[in-house]
XYZ file of C-alpha atoms in Angstrom:
604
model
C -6.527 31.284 -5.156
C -7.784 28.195 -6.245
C -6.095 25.950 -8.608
C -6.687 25.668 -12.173
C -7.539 22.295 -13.845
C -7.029 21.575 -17.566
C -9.728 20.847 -19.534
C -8.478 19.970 -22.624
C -8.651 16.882 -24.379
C -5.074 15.617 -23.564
C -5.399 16.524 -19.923
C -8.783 14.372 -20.570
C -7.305 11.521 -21.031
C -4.260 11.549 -18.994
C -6.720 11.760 -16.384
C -8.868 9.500 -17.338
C -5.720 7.179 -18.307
C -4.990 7.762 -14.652
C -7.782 6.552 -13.477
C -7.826 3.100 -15.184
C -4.737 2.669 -13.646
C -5.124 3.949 -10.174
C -9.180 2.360 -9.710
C -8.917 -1.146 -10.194
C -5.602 -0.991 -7.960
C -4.518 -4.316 -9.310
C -7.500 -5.988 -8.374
C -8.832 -8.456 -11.157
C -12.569 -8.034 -12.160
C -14.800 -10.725 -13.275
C -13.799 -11.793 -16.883
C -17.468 -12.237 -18.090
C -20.398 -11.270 -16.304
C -24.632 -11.426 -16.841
C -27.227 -9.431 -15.855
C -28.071 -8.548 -12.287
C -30.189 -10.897 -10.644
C -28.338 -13.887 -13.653
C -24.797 -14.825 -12.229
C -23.807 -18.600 -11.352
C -22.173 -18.811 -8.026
C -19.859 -21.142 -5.616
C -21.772 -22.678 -2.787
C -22.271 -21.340 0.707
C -18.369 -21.785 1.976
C -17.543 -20.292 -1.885
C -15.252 -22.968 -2.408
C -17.266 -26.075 -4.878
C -19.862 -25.468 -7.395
C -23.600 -24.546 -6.514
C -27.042 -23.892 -8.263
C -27.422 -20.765 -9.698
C -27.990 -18.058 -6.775
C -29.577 -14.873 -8.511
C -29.867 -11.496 -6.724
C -31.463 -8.451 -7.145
C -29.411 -4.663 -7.591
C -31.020 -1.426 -5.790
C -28.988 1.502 -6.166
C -29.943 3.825 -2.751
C -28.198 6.955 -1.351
C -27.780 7.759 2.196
C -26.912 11.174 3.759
C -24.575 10.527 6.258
C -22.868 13.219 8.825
C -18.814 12.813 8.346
C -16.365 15.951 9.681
C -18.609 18.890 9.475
C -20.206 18.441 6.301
C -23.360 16.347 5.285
C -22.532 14.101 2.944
C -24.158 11.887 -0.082
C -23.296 8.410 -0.358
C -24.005 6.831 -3.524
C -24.422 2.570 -2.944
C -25.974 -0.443 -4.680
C -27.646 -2.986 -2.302
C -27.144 -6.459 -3.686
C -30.110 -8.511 -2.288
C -29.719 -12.433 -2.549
C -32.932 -14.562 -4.162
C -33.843 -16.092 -0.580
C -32.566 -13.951 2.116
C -35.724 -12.169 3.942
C -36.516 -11.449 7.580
C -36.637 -15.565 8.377
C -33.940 -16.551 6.381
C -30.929 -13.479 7.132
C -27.705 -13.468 5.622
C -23.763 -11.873 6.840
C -23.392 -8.864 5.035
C -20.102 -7.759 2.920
C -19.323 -3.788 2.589
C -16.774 -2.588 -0.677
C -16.014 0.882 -1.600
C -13.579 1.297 -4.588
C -9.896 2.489 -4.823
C -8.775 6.104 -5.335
C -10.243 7.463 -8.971
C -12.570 4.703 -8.949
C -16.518 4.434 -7.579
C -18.818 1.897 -7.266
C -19.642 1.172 -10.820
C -15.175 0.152 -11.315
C -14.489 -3.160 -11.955
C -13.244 -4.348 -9.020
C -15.702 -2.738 -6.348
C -18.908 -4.200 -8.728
C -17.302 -7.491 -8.635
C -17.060 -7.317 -4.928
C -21.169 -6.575 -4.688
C -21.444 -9.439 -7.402
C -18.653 -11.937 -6.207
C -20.694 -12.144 -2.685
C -24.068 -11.429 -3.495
C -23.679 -14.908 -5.632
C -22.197 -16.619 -2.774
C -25.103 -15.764 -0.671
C -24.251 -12.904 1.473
C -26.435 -9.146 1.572
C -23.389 -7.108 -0.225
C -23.428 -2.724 -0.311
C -20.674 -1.253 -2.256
C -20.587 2.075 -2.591
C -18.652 5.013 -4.123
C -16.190 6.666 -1.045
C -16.343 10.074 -0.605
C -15.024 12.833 -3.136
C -15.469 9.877 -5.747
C -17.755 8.798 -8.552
C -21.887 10.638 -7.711
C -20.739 10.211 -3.520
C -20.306 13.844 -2.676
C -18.169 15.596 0.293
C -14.443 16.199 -0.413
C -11.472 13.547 -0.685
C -10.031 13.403 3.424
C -7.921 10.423 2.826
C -9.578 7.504 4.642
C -9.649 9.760 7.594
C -11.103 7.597 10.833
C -13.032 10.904 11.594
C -14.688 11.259 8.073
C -14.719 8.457 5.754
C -14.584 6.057 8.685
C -17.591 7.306 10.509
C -19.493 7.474 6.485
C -18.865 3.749 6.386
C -20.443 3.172 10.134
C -23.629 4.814 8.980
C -23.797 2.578 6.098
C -23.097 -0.254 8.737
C -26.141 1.354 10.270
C -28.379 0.821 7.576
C -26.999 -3.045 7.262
C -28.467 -3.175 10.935
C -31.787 -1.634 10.024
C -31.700 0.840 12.195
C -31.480 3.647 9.748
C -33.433 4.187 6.209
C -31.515 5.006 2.803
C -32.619 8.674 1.315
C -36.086 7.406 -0.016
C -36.706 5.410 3.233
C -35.562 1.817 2.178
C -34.652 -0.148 5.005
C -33.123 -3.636 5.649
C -34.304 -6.062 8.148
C -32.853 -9.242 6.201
C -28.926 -9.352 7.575
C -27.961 -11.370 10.011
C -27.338 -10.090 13.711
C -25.620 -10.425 16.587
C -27.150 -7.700 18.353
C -30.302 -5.240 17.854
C -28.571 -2.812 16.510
C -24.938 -5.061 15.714
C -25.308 -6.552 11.601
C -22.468 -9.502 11.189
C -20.647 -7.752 8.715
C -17.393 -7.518 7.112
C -15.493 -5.279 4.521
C -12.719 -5.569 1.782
C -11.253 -3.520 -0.987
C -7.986 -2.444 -2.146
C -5.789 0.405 -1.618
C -8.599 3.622 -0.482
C -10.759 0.763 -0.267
C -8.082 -1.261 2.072
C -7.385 1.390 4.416
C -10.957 2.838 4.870
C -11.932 -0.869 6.647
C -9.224 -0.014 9.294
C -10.331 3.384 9.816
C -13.873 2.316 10.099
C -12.965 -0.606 12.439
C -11.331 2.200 14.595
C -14.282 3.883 14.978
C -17.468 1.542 14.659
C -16.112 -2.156 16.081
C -19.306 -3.998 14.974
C -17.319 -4.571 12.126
C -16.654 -8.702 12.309
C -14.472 -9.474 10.228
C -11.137 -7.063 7.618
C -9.737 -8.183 4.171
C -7.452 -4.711 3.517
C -5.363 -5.422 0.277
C -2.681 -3.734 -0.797
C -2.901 -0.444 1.351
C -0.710 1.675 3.813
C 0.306 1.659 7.368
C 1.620 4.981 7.464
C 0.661 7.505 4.413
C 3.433 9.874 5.859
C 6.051 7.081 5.057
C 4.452 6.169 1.950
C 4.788 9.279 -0.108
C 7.902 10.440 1.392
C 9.748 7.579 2.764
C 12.621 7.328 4.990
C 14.218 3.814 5.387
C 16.337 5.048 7.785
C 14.138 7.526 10.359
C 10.341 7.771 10.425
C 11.046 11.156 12.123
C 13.188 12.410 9.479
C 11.077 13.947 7.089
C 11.513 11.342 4.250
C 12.310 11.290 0.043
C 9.356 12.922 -1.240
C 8.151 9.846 -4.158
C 6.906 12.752 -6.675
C 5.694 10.761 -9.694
C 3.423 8.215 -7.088
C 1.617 11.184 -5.521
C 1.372 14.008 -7.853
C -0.343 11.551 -9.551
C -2.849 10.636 -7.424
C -3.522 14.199 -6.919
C -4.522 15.107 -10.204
C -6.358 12.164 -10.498
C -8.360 14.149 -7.449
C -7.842 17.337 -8.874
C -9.449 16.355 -11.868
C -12.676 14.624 -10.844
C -14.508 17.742 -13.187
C -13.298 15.857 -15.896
C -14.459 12.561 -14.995
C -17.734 13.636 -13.423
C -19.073 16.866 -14.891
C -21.972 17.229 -11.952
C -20.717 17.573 -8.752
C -22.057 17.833 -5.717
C -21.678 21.042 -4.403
C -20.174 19.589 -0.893
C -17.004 18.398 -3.212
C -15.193 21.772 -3.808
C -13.268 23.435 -1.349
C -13.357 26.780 -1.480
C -10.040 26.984 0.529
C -7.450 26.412 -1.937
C -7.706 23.082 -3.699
C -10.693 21.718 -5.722
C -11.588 18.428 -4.044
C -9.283 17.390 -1.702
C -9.290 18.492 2.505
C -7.017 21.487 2.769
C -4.386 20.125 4.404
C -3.772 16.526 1.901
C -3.400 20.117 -0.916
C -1.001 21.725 1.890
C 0.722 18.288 2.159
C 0.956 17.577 -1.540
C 2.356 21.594 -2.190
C 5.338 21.404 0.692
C 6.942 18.392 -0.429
C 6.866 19.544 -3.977
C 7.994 22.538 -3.175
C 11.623 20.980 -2.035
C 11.981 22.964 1.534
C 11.233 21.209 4.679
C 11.908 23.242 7.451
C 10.809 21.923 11.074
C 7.281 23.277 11.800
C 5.905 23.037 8.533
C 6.805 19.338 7.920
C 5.939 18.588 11.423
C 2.208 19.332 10.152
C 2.414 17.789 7.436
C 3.793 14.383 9.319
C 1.020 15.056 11.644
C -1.630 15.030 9.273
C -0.583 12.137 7.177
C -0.264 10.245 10.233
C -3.850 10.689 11.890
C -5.526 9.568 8.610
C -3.005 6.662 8.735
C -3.209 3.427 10.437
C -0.523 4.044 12.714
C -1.939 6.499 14.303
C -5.417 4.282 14.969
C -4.770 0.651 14.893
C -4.808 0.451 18.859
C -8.647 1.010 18.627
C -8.639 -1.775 15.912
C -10.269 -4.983 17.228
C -11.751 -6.796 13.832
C -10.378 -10.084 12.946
C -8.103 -8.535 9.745
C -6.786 -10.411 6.614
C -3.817 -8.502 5.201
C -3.163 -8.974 1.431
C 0.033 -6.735 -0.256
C 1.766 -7.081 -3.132
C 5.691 -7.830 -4.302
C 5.436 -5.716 -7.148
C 4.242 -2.587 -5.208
C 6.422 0.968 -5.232
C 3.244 2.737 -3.363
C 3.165 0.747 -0.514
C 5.670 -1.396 -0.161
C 4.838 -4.832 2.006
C 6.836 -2.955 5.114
C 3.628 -0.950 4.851
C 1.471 -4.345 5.605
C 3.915 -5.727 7.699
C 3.849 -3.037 10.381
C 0.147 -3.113 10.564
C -0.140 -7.206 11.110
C 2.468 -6.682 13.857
C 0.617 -3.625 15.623
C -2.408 -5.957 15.770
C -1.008 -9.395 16.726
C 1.052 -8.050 19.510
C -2.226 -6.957 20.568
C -3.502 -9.968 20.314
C -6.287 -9.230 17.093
C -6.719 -11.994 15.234
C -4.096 -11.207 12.125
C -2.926 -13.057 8.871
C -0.795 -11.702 6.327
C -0.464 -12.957 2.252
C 1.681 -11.853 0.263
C 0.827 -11.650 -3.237
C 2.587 -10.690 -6.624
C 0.057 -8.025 -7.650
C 0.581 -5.031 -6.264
C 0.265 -0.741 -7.592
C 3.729 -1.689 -9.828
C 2.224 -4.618 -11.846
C 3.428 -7.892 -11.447
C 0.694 -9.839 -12.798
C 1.334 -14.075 -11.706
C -0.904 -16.375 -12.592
C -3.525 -17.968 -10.984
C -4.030 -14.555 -8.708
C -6.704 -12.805 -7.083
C -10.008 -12.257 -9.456
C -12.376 -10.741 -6.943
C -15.258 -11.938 -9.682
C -14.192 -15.948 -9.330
C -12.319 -15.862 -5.820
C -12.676 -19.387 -5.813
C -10.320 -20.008 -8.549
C -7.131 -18.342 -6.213
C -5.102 -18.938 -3.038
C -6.013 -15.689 -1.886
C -9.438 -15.746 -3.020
C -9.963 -18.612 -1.480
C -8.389 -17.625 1.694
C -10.825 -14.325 1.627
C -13.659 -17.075 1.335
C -12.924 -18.739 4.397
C -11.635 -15.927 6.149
C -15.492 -14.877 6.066
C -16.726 -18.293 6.553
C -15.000 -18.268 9.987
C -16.124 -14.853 10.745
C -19.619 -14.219 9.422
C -21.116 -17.583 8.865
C -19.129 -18.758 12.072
C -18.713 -22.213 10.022
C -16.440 -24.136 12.812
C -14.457 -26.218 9.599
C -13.092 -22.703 8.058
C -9.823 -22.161 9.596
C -7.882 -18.820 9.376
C -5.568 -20.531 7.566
C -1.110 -19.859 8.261
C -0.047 -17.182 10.035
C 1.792 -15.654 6.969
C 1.873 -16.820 3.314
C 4.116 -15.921 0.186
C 3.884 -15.774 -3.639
C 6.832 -17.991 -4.780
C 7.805 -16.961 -7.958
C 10.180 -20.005 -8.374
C 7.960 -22.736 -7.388
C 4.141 -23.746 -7.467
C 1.907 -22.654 -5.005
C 2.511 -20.220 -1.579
C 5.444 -20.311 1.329
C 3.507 -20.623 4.808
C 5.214 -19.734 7.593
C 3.849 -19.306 11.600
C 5.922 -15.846 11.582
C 8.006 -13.503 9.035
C 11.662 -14.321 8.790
C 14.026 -12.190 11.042
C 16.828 -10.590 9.627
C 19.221 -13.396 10.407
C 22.541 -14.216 8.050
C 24.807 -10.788 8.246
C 27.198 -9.573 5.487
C 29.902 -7.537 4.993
C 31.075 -4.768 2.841
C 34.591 -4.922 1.692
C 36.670 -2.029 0.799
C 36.898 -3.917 -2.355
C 33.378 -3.884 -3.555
C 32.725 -7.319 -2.442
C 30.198 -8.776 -0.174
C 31.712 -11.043 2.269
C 30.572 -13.798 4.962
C 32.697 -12.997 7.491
C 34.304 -9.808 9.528
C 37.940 -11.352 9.044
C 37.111 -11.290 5.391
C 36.969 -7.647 4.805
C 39.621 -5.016 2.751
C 40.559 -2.160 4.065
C 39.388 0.590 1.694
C 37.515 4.068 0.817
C 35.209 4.517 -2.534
C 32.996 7.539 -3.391
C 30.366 9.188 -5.352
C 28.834 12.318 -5.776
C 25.585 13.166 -6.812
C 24.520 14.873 -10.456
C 21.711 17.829 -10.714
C 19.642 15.641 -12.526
C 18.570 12.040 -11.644
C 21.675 9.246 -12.350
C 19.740 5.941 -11.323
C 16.187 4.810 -12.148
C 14.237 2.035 -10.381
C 10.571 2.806 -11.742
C 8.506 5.351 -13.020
C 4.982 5.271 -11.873
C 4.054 7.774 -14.836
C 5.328 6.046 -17.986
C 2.367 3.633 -18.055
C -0.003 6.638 -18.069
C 1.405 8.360 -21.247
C 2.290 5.507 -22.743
C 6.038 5.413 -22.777
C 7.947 2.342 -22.314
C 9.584 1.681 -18.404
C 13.605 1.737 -19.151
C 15.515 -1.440 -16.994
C 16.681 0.137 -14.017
C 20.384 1.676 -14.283
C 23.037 3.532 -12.195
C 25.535 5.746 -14.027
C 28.701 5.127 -12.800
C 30.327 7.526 -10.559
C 27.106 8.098 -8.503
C 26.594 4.972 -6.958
C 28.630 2.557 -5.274
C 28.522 -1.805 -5.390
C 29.270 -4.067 -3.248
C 28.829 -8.041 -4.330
C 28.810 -11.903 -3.215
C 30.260 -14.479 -4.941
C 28.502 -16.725 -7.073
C 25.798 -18.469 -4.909
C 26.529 -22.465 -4.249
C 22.962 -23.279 -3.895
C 20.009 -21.111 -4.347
C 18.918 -18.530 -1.859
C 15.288 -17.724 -0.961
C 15.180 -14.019 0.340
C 11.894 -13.791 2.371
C 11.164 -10.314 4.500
C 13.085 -6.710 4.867
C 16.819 -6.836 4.662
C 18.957 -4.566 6.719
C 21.876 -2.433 5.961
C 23.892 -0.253 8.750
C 25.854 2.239 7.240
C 28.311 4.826 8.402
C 29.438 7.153 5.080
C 31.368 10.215 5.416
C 29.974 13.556 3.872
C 31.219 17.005 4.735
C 29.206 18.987 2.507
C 26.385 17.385 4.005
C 27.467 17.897 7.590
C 28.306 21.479 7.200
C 24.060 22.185 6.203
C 22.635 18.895 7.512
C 21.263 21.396 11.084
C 20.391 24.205 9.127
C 16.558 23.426 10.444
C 15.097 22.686 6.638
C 15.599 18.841 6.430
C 15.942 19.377 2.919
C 19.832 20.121 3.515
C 20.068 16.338 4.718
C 21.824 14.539 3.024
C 19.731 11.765 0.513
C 20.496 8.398 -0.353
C 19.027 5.275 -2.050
C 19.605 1.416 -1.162
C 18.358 -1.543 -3.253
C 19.336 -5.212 -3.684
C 20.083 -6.595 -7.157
C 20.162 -9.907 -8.596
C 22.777 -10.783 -10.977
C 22.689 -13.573 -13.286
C 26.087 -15.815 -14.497
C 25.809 -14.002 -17.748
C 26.238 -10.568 -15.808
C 22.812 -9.637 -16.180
C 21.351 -7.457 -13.433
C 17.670 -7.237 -12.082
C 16.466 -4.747 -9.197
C 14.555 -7.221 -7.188
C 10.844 -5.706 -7.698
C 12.118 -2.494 -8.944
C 12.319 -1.581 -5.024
C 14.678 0.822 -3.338
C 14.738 2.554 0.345
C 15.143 5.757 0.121
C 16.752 7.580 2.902
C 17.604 10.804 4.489
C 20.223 10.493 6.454
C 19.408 11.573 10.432
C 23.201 12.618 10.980
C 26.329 11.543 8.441
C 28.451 11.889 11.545
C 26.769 8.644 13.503
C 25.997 5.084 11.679
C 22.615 4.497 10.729
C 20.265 1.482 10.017
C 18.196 0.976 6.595
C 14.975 -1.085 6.566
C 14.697 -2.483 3.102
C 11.832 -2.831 0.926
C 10.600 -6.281 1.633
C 10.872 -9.309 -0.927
C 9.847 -12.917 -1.076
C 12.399 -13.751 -3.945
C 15.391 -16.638 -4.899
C 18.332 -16.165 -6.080
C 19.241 -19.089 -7.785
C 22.774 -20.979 -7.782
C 25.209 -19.028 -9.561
C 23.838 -15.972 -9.125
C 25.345 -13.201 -6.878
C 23.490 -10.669 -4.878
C 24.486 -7.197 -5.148
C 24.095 -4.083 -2.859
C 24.116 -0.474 -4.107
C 23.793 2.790 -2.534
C 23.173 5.370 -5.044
C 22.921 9.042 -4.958
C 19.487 9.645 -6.737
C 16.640 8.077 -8.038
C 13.990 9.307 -10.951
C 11.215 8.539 -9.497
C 12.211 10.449 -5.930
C 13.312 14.407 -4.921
C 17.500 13.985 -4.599
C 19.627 16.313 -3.122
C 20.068 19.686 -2.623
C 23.061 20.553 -3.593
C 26.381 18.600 -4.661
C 27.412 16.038 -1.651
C 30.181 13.708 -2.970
C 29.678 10.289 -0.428
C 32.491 8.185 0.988
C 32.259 5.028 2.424
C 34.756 3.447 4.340
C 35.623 -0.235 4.962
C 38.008 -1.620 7.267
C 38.040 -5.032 9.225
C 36.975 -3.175 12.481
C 34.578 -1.311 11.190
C 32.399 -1.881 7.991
C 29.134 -1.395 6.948
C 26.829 -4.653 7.312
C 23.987 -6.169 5.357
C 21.652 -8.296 7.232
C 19.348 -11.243 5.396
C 16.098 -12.776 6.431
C 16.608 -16.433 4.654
C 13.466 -18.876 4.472
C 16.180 -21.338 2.554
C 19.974 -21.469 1.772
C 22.617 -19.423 2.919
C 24.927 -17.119 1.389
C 28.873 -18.055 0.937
């Protein structure tokens, strides 16, 4: 039966609310623009100032084979003043972030960013978005990657556009091989690498904030990636509507975007994917699909055919996909030995806003616009003065400019948790003690609500009731601490309500937890550091276990004490089923440990 969507005008706007949210994906458009054909641009290496460089805009659409469906692809060819058959030009490739198309402001300021800085640019709405027909597949390698290689294709001139426009103007390195690279953000960050799996003419990757592993993403587990994970509910029912709703937002469709097979405009299986985990039971062979499926439109399931030169941008503020998500990828494909860089910006799906960041209309004007620029320069102009630039690069929040570093911080400074709620520097330092909590039916701690923005409700500070989450805590810091990477936790907590259901073969009778880092000031003031926490479901409560925290790039300053909390539930996540009260042991021979990655200072 297929799914009802609601037409009314509320549902209207949500959706389109939605969209303005989820299309731009954090990435700034141009603040002022002119006419096609008008803009001022940078010079060649998009760094200093330049004449004028106008261009010309020819929307084109291209049927292109992906899965087993002919598909439409709706583009706009931005054509430099100057760049002919003699005179050829790299070429840039942009398609837009989920909800958004070609026309959003961030994928049109790609096409005009580039064309201005001399380079042949096609952006173009992805599939199941904007006038591009076929169905929504999730940046599958097999679907939307092999739609972008046909557009790659065209950029080689070896294939016409719909009404037989062809290109012979882009620069080559082979008869049929364009020098060309891609960016985008989010759908339009992950789509590069599933491309670059498939097509590896591709020279050059600038994915921004996008995933590594989708199955981890919507349903994370900190603790096991085999574990069926916390399903994030307010993150992807959101997105789905957003897909689901697509009659709202474009009235005439193209007949190849509805599925007749149980869901409007998504594959069948993202619906299937998107129904178990709501539905709260996850017994073994369903969410074994389901992890499956995620995982083959995923990065981690492709990377190894990966081979493009690849810029990784992610964001601190980011609840979606957290920078493990980026993090995982640049370490796939430098221990391969791709070419890799990672930057870590503020911006990310959560906000977070710095300034001086990323406007993909005047890239020269940021670090990591700049960075993009020469990360091109090396790789499509082949200047020999544009360097890749550091290894890895943060957004310091508490002083100007970016960290560098030749390699991410390993988890190195370990502390302890006391019986007595403290956090401690050393083993000998430790109380002997037990503390609990139990878990509520409803939600008792909130970190972030991905929804409150769309319906225009305020975001509350984060909280924990008490009684449902348990604190441990340093002493006031000496000198300031600079927390750069994914902290580490190993736990061990005692549960037998949970270990009387926790093999009962539906992983929903696991038992659920949640583990974030606070700040808190002298005046007792307490900030979740990015609104981040790892959620877990816990393999076995009968054997320790290890939590990968969210990753941060963040100081806490002298005075100020960090604080670690486990809680039982989180609003923005699926909890428990069923009451499991939680107790956690410390004793000097055997206490749960919290493991820092410092870039500066120490703790105690």
């Amino acid at each position: 039966m297929r799914r009802a969507v609601p037409r009314s005008r509320k549902a209207l706007a949500w959706v389109a609310g939605a969209t303005a949210l989820a299309a731009p994906l954090a990435l700034a458009a141009p603040a002022s623009g002119a006419a096609p054909g008008s803009r001022t641009a940078t010079g060649a290496a998009g760094v200093t100032a330049a004449e004028p460089a106008p261009y010309t805009v020819t929307p084109l659409r291209f049927t292109v084979r992906a899965g087993d469906r002919n598909c439409s692809v709706d583009a706009d060819l931005y054509r430099p003043a100057g760049v002919d058959a003699t005179r050829p030009a790299p070429a840039v490739l942009a398609t837009n972030g989920f909800g958004g198309d070609k026309r959003d402001g961030s994928t049109d300021a790609i096409g005009k960013a580039f064309a201005t800085r001399g380079y042949v640019s096609l952006v173009y709405s992805g599939l199941g978005f904007g006038a591009s027909g076929c169905l929504i597949s999730l940046d599958d390698p097999e679907i939307d990657g092999r739609a972008a290689a046909r557009l790659v294709d065209f950029l080689a001139g070896t294939r016409a556009a719909d009404d037989g426009t062809r290109v012979d103007y882009v620069l080559k390195d082979g008869a049929d091989d364009p020098r060309v690279g891609m960016v985008g953000g989010s759908y339009g960050g992950a789509v590069q690498l599933a491309a670059a799996s498939v097509d590896h003419r591709l020279d050059a990757l600038v994915p921004l904030i996008t995933w590594h592993d989708l199955a981890h993403s919507l349903a994370p587990n900190a603790a096991d990636r085999d574990t069926p994970g916390v399903f994030k509910w307010q993150w992807a029912n959101g997105f789905y509507l957003i897909g689901e709703g697509q009659p709202l937002l474009a009235p005439s469709l193209d007949p190849s975007r509805i599925n007749t097979l149980g869901c409007l405009h998504f594959v069948t299986e993202a619906c299937e994917t998107v129904r178990l985990l709501n539905s709260g039971r996850y017994p073994a062979a369903a969410t074994g699909k389901m992890l499956a499926f995620a995982r083959s439109v995923s990065p981690v399931s492709y990377l190894d055919r990966v081979h493009a030169p690849t810029l990784l941008v992610q964001g601190k503020a980011d609840s979606l996909f957290t920078l493990n998500e980026a993090t995982a990828t640049y370490e796939r494909l430098r221990k391969r030995g791709v070419e890799t860089r990672m930057i870590w910006q503020s911006t990310g799906h959560s906000g977070g806003a710095a300034p001086g960041e990323l406007d993909l209309g005047a890239p020269e004007n940021s670090y990591v616009g700049r960075r993009i620029l020469a990360w091109f320069d090396r790789h499509l102009r082949r200047d020999p003065a544009a360097g890749p630039g550091p290894a890895f690069a943060y957004h310091r929040a508490w002083a100007s400019g970016y960290g560098t570093a030749d390699r991410l911080p390993a988890p190195g400074q370990e502390l302890y948790l006391s019986g007595d709620g403290t956090l401690v520097d050393s083993r000998a330092k430790v109380t002997r003690g037990a503390r609990q909590y139990v878990n509520g039916l409803l939600p008792t701690s909130h970190s972030e609500s991905s929804l409150a923005g769309l319906i225009g409700l305020p975001d509350p500070r984060p909280y924990d009731l008490p009684g449902t989450h348990l604190g441990w805590t340093s002493a006031p810091l000496a000198a300031p601490v600079d927390l750069v990477g994914a902290p580490r936790a190993t736990l061990k907590v005692v549960s037998p309500a949970a270990a009387r259901v926790q093999h009962s073969g539906d992983a929903a009778d696991k038992l659920v937890l949640f583990a974030k880092l606070y700040d808190v000031a002298p005046d007792g003031t307490t900030t979740l550091v990015n609104r981040l926490v790892a959620p877990v479901r816990v393999p076995d409560v009968t054997r320790p276990f290890t939590v990968e925290l969210p990753a941060v790039a963040h100081r806490y300053e002298a005075g100020h004490r960090l604080r670690f909390v486990v809680a039982a539930s989180d609003t923005a996540y699926t909890g428990n089923r069923g009451i499991k009260p939680v107790t956690i042991v410390s004793a000097p021979e055997d206490t749960g440990t919290l493991s820092l990655p410092l870039a500066g200072g120490r703790v105690g």
